[in-house]
Coordinates of C-alpha atoms and ligand atoms in Angstrom, one line a residue:
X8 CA 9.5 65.4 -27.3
X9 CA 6.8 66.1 -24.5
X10 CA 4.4 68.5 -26.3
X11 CA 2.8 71.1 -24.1
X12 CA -0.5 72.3 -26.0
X13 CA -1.5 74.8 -23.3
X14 CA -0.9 77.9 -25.7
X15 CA -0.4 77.1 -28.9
X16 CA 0.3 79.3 -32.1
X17 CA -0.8 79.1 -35.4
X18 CA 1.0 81.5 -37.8
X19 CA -0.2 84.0 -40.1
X20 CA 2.0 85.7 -42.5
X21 CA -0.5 88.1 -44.2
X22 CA 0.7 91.5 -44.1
X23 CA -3.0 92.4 -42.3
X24 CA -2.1 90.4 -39.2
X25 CA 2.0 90.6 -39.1
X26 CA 2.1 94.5 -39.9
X27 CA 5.9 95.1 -40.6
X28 CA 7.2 92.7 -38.1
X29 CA 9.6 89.6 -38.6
X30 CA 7.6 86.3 -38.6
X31 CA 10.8 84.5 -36.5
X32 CA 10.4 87.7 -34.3
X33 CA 6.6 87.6 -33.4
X34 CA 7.4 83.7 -32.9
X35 CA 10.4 83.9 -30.9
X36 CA 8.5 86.3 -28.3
X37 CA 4.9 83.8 -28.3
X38 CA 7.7 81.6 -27.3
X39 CA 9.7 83.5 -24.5
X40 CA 5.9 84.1 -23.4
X41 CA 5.4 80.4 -22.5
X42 CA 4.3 79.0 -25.8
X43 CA 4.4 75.1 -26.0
X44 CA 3.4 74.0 -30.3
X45 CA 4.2 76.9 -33.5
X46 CA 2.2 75.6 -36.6
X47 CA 3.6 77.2 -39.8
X48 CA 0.6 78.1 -42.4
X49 CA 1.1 79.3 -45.6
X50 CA -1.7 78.3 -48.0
X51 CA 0.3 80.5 -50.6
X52 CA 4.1 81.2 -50.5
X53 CA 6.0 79.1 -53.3
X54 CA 7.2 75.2 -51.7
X55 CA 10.8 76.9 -51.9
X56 CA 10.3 80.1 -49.5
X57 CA 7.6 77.8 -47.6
X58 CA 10.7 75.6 -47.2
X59 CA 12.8 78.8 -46.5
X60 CA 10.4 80.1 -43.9
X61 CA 10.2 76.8 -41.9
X62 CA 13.6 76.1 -41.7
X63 CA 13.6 79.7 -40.4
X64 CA 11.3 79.0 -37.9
X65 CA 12.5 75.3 -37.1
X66 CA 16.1 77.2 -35.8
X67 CA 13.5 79.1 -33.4
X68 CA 11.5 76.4 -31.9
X69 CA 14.6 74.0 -31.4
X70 CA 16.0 76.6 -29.3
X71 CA 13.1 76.2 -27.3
X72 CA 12.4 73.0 -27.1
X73 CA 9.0 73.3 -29.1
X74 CA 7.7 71.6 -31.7
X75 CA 7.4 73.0 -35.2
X76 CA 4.4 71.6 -37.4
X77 CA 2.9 72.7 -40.6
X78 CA -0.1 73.2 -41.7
X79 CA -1.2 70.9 -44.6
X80 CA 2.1 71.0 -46.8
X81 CA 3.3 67.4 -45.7
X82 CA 6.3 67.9 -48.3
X83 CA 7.6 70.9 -46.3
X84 CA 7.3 68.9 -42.7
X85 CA 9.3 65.9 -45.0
X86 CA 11.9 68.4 -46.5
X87 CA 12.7 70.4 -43.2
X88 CA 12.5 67.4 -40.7
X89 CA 10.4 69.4 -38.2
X90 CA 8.1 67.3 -35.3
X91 CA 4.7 67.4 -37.3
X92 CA 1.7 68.5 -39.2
X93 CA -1.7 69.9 -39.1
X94 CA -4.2 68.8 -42.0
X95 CA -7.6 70.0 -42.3
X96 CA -10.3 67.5 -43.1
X97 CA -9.8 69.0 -46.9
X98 CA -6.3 68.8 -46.9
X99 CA -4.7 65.6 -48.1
X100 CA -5.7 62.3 -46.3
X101 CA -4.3 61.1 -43.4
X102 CA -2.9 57.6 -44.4
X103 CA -1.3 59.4 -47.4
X104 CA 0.2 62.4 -44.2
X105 CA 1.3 59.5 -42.3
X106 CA 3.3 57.6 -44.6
X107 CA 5.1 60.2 -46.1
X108 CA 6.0 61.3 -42.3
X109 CA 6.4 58.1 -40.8
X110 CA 5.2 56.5 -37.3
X111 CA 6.9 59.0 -34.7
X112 CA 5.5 62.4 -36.4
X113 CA 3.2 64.2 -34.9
X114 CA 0.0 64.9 -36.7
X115 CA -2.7 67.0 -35.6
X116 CA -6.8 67.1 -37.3
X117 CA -8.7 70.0 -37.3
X118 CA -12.7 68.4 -36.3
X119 CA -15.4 70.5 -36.6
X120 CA -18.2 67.7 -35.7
X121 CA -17.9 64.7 -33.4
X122 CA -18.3 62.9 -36.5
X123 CA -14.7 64.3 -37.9
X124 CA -13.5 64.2 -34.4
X125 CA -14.2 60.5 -33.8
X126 CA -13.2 59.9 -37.4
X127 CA -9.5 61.7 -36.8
X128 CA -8.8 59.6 -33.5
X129 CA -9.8 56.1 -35.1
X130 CA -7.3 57.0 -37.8
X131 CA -4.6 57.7 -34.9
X132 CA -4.4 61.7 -35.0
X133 CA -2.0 62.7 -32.6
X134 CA -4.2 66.0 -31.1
X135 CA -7.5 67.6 -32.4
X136 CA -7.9 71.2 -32.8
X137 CA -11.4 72.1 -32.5
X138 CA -13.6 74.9 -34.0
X139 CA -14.3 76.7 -35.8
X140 CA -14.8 78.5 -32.1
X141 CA -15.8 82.1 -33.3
X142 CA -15.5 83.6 -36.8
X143 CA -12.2 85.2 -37.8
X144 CA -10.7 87.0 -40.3
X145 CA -7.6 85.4 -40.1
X146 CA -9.5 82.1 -41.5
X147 CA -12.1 82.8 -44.4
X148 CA -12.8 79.2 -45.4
X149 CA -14.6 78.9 -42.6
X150 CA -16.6 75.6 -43.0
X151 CA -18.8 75.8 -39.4
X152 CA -18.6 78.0 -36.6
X153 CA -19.3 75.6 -33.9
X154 CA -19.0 78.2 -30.9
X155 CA -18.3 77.3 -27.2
X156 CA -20.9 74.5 -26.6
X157 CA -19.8 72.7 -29.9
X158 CA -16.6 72.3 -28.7
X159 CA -17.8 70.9 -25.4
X160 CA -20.3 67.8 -27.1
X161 CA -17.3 67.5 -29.2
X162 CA -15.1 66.4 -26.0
X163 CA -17.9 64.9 -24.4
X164 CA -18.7 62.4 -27.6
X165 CA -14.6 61.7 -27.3
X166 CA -14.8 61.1 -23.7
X167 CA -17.9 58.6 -24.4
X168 CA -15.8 57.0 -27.1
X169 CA -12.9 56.2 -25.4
X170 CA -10.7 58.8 -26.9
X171 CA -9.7 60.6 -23.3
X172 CA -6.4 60.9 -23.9
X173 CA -6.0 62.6 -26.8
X174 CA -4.8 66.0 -26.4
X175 CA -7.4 68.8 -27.8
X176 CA -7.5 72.8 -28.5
X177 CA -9.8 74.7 -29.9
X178 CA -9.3 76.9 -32.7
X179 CA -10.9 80.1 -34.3
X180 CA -11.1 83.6 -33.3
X181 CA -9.9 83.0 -29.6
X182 CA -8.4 85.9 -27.7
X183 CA -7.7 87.2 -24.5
X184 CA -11.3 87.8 -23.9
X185 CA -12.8 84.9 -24.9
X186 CA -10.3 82.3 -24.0
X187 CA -11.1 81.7 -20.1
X188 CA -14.9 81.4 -20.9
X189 CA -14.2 78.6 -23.7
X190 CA -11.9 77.1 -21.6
X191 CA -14.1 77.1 -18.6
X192 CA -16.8 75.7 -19.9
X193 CA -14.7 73.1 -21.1
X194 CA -13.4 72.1 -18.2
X195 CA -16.6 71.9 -16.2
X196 CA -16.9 68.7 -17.9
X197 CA -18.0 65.7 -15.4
X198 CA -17.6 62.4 -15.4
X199 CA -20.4 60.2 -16.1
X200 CA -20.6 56.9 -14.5
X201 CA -22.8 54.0 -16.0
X202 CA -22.9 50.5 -15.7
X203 CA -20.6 49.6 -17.2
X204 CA -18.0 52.0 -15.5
X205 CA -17.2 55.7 -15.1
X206 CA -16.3 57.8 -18.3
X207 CA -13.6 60.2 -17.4
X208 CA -14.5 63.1 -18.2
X209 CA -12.4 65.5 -21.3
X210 CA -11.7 69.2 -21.3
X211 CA -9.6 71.3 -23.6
X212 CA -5.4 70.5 -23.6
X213 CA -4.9 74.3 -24.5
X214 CA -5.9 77.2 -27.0
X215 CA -4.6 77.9 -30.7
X216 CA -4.6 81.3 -31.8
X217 CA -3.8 83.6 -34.4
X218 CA -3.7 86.9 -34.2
X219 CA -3.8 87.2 -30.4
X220 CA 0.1 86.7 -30.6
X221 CA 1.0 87.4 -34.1
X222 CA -0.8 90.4 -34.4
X223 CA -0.4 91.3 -30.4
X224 CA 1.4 94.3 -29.7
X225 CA 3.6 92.5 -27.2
X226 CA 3.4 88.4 -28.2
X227 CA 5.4 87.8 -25.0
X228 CA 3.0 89.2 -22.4
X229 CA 0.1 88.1 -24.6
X230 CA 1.5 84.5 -24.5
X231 CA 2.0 84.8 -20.5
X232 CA -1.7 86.3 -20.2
X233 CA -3.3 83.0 -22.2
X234 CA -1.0 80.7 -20.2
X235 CA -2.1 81.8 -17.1
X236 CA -5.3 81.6 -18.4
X237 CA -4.8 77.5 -19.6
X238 CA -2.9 76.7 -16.3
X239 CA -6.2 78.2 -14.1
X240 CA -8.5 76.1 -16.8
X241 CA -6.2 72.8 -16.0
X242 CA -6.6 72.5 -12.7
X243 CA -10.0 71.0 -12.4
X244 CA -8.7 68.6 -14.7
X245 CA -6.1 67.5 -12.8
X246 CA -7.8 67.6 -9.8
X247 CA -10.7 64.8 -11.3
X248 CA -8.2 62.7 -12.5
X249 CA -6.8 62.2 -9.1
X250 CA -10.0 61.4 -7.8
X251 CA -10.7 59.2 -10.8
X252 CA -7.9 57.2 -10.4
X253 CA -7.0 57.2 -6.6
X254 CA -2.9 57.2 -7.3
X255 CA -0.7 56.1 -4.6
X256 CA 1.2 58.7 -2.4
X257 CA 4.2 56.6 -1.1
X258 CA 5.4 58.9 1.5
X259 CA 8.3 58.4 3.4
X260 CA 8.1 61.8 5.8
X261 CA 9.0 62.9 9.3
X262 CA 6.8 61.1 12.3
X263 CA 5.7 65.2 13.0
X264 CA 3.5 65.3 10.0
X265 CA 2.1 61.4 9.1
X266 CA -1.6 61.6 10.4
X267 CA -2.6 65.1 8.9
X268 CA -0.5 64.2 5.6
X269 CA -2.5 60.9 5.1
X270 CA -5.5 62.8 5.9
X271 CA -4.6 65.5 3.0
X272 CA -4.2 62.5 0.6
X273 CA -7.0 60.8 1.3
X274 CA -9.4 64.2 0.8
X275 CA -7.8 65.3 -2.5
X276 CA -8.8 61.6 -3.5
X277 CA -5.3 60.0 -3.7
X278 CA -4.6 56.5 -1.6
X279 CA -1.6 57.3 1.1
X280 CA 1.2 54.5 2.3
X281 CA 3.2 54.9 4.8
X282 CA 6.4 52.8 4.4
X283 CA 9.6 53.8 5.5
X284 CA 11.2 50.5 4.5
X285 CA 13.4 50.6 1.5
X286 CA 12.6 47.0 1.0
X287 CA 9.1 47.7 0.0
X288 CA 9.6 50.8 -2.2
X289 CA 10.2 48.4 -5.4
X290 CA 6.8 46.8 -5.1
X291 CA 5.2 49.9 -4.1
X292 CA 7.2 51.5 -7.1
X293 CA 5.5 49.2 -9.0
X294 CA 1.8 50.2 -8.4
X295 CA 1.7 53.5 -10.3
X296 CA 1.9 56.2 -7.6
X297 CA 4.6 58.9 -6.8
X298 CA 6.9 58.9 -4.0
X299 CA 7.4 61.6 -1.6
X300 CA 11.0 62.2 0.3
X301 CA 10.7 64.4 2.8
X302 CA 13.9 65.3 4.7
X303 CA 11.9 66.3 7.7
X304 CA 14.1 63.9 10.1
X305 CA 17.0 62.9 8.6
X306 CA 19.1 59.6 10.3
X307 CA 22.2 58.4 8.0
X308 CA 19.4 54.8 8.6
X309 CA 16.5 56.9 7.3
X310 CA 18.9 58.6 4.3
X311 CA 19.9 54.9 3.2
X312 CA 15.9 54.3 2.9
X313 CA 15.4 57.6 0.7
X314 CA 18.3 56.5 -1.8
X315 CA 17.1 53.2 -2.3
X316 CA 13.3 54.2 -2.8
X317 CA 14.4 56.6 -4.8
X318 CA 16.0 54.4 -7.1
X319 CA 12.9 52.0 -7.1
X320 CA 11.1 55.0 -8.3
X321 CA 13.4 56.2 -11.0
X322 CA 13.6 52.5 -12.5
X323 CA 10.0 52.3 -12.6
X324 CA 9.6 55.7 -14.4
X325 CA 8.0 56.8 -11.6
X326 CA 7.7 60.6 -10.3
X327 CA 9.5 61.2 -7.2
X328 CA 8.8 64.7 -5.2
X329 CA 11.5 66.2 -3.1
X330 CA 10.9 67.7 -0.1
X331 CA 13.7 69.2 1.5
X332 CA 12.4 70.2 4.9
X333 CA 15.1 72.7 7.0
X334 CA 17.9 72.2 4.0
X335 CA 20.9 74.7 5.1
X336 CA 19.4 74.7 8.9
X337 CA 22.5 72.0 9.7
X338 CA 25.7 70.5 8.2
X339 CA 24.2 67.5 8.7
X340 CA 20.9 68.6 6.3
X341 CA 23.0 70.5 3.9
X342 CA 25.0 67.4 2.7
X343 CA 21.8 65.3 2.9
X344 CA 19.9 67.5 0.4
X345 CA 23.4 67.0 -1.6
X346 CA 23.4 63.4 -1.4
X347 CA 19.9 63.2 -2.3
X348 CA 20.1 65.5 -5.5
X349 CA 23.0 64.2 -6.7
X350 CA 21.5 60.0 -6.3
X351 CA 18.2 60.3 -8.9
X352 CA 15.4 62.6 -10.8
X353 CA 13.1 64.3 -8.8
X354 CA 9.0 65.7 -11.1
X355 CA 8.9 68.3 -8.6
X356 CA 11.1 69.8 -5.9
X357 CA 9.5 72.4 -3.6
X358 CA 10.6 74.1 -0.5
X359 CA 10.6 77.3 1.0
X360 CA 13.3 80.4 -0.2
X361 CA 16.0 79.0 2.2
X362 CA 15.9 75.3 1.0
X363 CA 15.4 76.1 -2.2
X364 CA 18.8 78.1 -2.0
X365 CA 20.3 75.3 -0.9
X366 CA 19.1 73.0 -3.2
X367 CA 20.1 75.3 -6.3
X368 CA 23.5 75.4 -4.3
X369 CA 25.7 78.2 -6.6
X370 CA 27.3 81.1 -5.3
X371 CA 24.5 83.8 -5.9
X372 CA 25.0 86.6 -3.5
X373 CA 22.5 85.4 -0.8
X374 CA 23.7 81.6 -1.2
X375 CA 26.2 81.0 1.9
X376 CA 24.2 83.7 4.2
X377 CA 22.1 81.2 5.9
X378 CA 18.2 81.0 6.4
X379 CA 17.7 84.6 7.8
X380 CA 18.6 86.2 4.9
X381 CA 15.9 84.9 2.9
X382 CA 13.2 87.2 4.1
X383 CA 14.9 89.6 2.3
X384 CA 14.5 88.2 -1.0
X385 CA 12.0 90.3 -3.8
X386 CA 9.6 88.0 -5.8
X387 CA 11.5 88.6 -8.3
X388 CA 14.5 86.8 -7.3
X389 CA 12.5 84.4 -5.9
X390 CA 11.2 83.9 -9.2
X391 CA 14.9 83.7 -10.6
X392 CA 15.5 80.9 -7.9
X393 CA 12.6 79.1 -9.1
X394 CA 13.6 78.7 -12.6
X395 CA 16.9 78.1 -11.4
X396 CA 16.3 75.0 -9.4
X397 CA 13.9 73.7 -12.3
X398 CA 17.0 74.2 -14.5
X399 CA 19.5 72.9 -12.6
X400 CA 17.9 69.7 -11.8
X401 CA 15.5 69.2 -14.7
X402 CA 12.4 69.3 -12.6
X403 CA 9.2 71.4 -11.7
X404 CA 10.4 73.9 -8.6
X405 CA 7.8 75.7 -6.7
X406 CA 9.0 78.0 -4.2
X407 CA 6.5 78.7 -1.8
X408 CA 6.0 81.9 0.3
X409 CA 2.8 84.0 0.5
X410 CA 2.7 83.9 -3.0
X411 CA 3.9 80.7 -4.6
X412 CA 6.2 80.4 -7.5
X413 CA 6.6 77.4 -9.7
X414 CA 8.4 77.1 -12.6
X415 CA 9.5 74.5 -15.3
X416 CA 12.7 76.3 -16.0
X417 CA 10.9 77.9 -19.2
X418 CA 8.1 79.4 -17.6
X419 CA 7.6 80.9 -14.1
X420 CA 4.3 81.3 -13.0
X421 CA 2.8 83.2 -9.4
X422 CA -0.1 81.5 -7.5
X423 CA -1.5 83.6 -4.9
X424 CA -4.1 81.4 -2.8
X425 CA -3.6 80.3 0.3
X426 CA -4.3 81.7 3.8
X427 CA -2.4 82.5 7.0
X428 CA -3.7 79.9 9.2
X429 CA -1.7 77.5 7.2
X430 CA 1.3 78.7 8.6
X431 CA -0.1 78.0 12.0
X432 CA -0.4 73.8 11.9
X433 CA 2.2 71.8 11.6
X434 CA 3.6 69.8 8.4
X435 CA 1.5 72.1 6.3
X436 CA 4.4 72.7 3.7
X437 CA 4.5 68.6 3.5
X438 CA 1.0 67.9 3.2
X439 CA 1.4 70.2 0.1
X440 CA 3.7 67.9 -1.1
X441 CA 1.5 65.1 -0.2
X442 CA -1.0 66.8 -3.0
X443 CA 1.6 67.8 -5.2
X444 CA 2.7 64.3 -5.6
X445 CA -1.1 63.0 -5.7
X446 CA -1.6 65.8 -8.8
X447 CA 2.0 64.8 -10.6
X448 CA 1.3 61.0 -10.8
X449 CA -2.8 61.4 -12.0
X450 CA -2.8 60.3 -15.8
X451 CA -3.3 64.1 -16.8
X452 CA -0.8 65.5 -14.4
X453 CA 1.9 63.2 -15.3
X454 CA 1.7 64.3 -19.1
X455 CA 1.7 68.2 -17.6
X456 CA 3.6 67.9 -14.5
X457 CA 3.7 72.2 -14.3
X458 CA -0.1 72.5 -14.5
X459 CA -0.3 69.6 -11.7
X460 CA 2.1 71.6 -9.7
X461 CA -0.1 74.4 -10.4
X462 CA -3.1 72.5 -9.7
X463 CA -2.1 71.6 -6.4
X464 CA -0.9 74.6 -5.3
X465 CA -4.3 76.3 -6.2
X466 CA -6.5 73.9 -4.8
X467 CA -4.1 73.5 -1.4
X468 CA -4.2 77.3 -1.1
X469 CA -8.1 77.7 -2.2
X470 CA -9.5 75.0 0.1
X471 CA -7.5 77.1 3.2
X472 CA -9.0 80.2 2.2
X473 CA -12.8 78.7 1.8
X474 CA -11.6 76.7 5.8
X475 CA -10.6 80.4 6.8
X476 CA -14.0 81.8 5.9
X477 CA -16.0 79.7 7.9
X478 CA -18.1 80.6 11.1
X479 CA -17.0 77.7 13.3
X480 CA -13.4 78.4 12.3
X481 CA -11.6 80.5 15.6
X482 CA -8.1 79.5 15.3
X483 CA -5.5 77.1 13.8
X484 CA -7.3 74.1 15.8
X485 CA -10.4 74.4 14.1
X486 CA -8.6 75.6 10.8
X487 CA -7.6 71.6 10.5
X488 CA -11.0 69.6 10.1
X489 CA -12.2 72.4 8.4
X490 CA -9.5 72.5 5.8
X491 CA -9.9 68.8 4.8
X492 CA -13.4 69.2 4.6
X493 CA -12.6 72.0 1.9
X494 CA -10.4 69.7 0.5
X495 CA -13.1 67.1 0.0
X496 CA -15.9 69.7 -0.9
X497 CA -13.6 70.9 -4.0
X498 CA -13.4 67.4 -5.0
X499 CA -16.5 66.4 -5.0
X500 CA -17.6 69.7 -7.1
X501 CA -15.2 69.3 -9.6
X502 CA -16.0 66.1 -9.9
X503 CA -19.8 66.9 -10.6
X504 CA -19.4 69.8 -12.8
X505 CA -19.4 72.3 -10.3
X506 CA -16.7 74.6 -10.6
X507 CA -17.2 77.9 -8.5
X508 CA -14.7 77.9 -6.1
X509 CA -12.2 78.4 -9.4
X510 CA -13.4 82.1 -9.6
X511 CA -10.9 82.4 -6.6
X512 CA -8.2 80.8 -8.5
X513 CA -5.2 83.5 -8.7
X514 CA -3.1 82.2 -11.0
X515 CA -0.7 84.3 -13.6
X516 CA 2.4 83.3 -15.7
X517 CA 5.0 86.0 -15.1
X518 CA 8.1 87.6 -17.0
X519 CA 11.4 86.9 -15.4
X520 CA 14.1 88.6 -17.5
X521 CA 17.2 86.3 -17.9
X522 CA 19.5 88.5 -17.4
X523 CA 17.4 89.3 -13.6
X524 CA 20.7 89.1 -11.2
X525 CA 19.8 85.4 -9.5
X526 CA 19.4 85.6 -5.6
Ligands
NAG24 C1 -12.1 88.6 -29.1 O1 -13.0 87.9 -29.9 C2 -14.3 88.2 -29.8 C3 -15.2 87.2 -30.6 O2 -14.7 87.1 -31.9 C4 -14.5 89.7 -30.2 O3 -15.9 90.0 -30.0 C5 -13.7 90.5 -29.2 O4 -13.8 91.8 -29.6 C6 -12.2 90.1 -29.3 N1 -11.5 90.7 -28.2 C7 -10.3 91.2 -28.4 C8 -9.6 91.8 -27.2 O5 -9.7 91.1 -29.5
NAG25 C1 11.9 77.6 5.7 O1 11.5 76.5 6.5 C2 12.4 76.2 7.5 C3 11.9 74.9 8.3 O2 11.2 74.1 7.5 C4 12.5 77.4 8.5 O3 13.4 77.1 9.5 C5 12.9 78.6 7.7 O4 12.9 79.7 8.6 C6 12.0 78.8 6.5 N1 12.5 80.0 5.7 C7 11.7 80.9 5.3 C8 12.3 81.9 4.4 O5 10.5 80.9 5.5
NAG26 C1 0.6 59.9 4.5 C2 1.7 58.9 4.8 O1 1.9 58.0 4.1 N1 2.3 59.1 6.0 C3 3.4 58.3 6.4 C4 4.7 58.9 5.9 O2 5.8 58.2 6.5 C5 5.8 58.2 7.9 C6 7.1 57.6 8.3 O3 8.2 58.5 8.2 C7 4.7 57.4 8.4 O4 4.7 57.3 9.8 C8 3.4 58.2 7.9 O5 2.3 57.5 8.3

């Protein structure tokens, strides 16, 4: 199971904090909300209604495709067969954890030193969850209150040690309030380069919390509210680990688009090929970058190519983007795009309303009306088209339009950068797949392909706007240079530390009721 820690909830059962409310209820929403982990604690009920309650909740989180851990009471993770654990450094060792779970089990440390950090990675903890960040009243034992700035030595010593990749929160009376500065700072990590190569830098995977959805008068909406809030925090972590590992955008686009598309690449940091020969696309498969079919012109010659590239892909576990330029504009395009879904996997698929209709295919109300018709669609069903295609074919959709939707057929979330000048230059929808694909095949963007949809989308649209702003800039013409500059300016920031032009990051998760009639 891929674990999402962006929000992640730790339970509370104490009549204080869950009022009159249903524990499975307050869980279920944090959940509908966009939730990715639920940690059952219970320091007190009896091992039978502790045993009781988690199966409870288990039937919950399985529904969702969550994880269920627990805190401390290994025998209760053993008896229930849930996904995990979370022991203190008091609770009971984690050799002793790890036997009685066995190898696959997820099991989580809570570090409130570098000391105990390093400690719980060298013994093979699965996450980290840091803090104590702020003191609480839904934790009394409170051994340190580390604040914002302990957390961020904490991830820097990890960084130093080696220990990048494994996934950290933070933990300890985080809210609503408090959560985008803990996360900021976190993210504003840089990294260091020595002799003896660079470190990459480490920022937080997500926030645990408490009584901000347990005790939230609406968990949903508060779950949504911290999401958005994690997926804004991500991005500069995504965006530095394209630049630190220059991934390879394989792109096999329309002849309209190939110089500013390589030129997009190469400023967001990634390493562009151009190879439309089939022939190649195992070996290029092979090198650890993502492939980018774009239907921009489509030849029955060129579709052969996309099939067979897109197998390499797929065999290699690679992630392939699909980009499905004028879908529905001909018959000839419209069985394409059905060839095309119907031959492999696709990370992300991203288009405009009128494609993405097509490519969700269905017989919603505005399906066979053609392109026009689109124009007349709400962001709401919109939205609903989103999660639809991400759905249907197990991907990440984003729907663009002056405000961008992306979803990962769970949650749907609204980015709302970008300028109007983009509309003006051509192939500016397939550069963004160019960066999309650069984003979805970085180490951190392939373990969180959403937030690297997100991430792209956001810097795309924020680097457009900054282009926009500038003096020299008249006119679509001097829009271009001055947009990959932007680009390149973001990157270099982010990759020292410098984080400002995030403050114009608009980025919020969004409730899309299921029953919303789809477009
Ligand atoms: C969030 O936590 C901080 C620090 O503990 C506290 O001062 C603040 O009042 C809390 N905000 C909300 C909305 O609960
Ligand atoms: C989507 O893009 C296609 C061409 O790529 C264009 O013909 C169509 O009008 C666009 N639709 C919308 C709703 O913008
Ligand atoms: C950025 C990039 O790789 N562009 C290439 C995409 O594919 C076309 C062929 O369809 C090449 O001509 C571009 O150079």
């Amino acid at each position: 199971m891929a674990v999402d820690y962006g929000v992640y909830l730790v339970t509370d059962s104490t009549p204080a904090i869950l009022g009159s409310r249903s524990l499975a209820g307050a869980v279920e929403a944090s959940l509908r909300g966009g939730a990715g982990v639920v940690q059952y604690r219970d320091k007190t009920a009896s091992h039978d209604d502790a045993v009781r309650t988690a199966r409870e909740l288990l039937a919950v989180t399985r529904r969702f495709g969550v994880p269920l851990l627990v805190n401390d009471r290994v025998e209760v993770a053993v008896e229930v067969g849930c996904e995990g654990v979370h022991i203190g450094q008091d609770d009971m060792e984690f050799q002793k954890a790890r036997q009685m779970l066995g190898p696959d089990k997820i099991i989580g440390v809570t570090a409130s030193s570098t000391e105990e950090a390093l400690r719980a990675c060298e013994a093979g903890a699965t996450y980290l969850g840091l803090g104590t960040v702020y003191a609480t009243q839904t934790k009394k034992d409170t051994k340190a209150i580390i604040g914002p700035h302990g957390v961020r030595d904490i991830l820097a010593a990890l960084a130093a040690a080696g220990h990048a990749s494994v996934p950290t929160v933070c933990i300890g009376g985080i809210n609503a309030s408090n959560a985008g500065d803990v996360l900021l700072l976190a993210a504003a990590a840089t990294t260091t380069t020595t002799t003896s190569g660079s470190t990459p830098a480490k920022s937080l995977d997500g926030v645990a919390v408490v009584s901000a959805l347990v005790a939230a008068p609406d968990p949903a909406d508060a779950a949504r509210h911290l999401l958005g809030q994690v997926l804004r925090a991500r991005v500069p972590d995504v965006v530095r680990s394209v630049a630190a590992t220059t991934p390879l955008s394989h792109n096999m686009t329309n002849l309209v688009v190939q110089n500013i598309a390589a030129n997009v690449a190469l400023a967001v940091g990634a390493s562009p090929i151009m190879a439309n020969y089939a022939e190649e696309a195992a070996d290029l498969a092979r090198l650890g970058g993502a492939l980018v079919v774009n239907m921009g012109t489509v030849t029955p010659d060129g579709l052969k190519n996309y099939l067979q590239a897109l197998k390499a892909y797929n065999d290699a576990g690679r992630p392939v983007i699909l980009d499905p330029v004028g879908a529905g504009a001909t018959a000839v395009r419209r069985s394409a795009v059905e060839t095309l879904l119907s031959s492999g996997r696709y990370a992300v698929i991203k288009g405009n309303a009128s494609e993405m209709l097509v490519v969700r295919g269905g017989s919603g109300p505005l399906a066979q009306r053609g392109v026009d018709s689109t124009s007349q669609l709400t962001l709401a069903q919109r939205a609903s088209l989103a999660r639809d295609v991400a759905r249907r074919h197990r991907c990440v959709a984003l729907v663009t339009g002056a405000t961008d939707l992306l979803s990962d057929g769970r949650r749907v979330v609204r980015v709302d950068n970008g300028h109007e000048l983009l509309g003006m230059i051509t192939g500016s929808g397939c550069t963004l797949g160019t960066a999309v694909s650069a984003m979805v095949c970085s180490p951190v963007g392939a373990a969180e392909p959403l937030a690297a949809a997100v991430a792209a989308t956001v810097m795309f649209g924020i680097a457009a706007e900054m282009a926009a702003e500038r003096p020299e800039v008249r006119g679509p013409g001097t829009f271009v240079p001055a947009f990959l500059d932007e680009l390149y300016s973001i990157r270099k920031a982010t990759a020292a530390g410098d984080l400002r032009w995030l403050v114009l990051a608009k980025v919020q998760a969004i409730d899309v009721p299921e029953d919303d009639a789809s477009p």
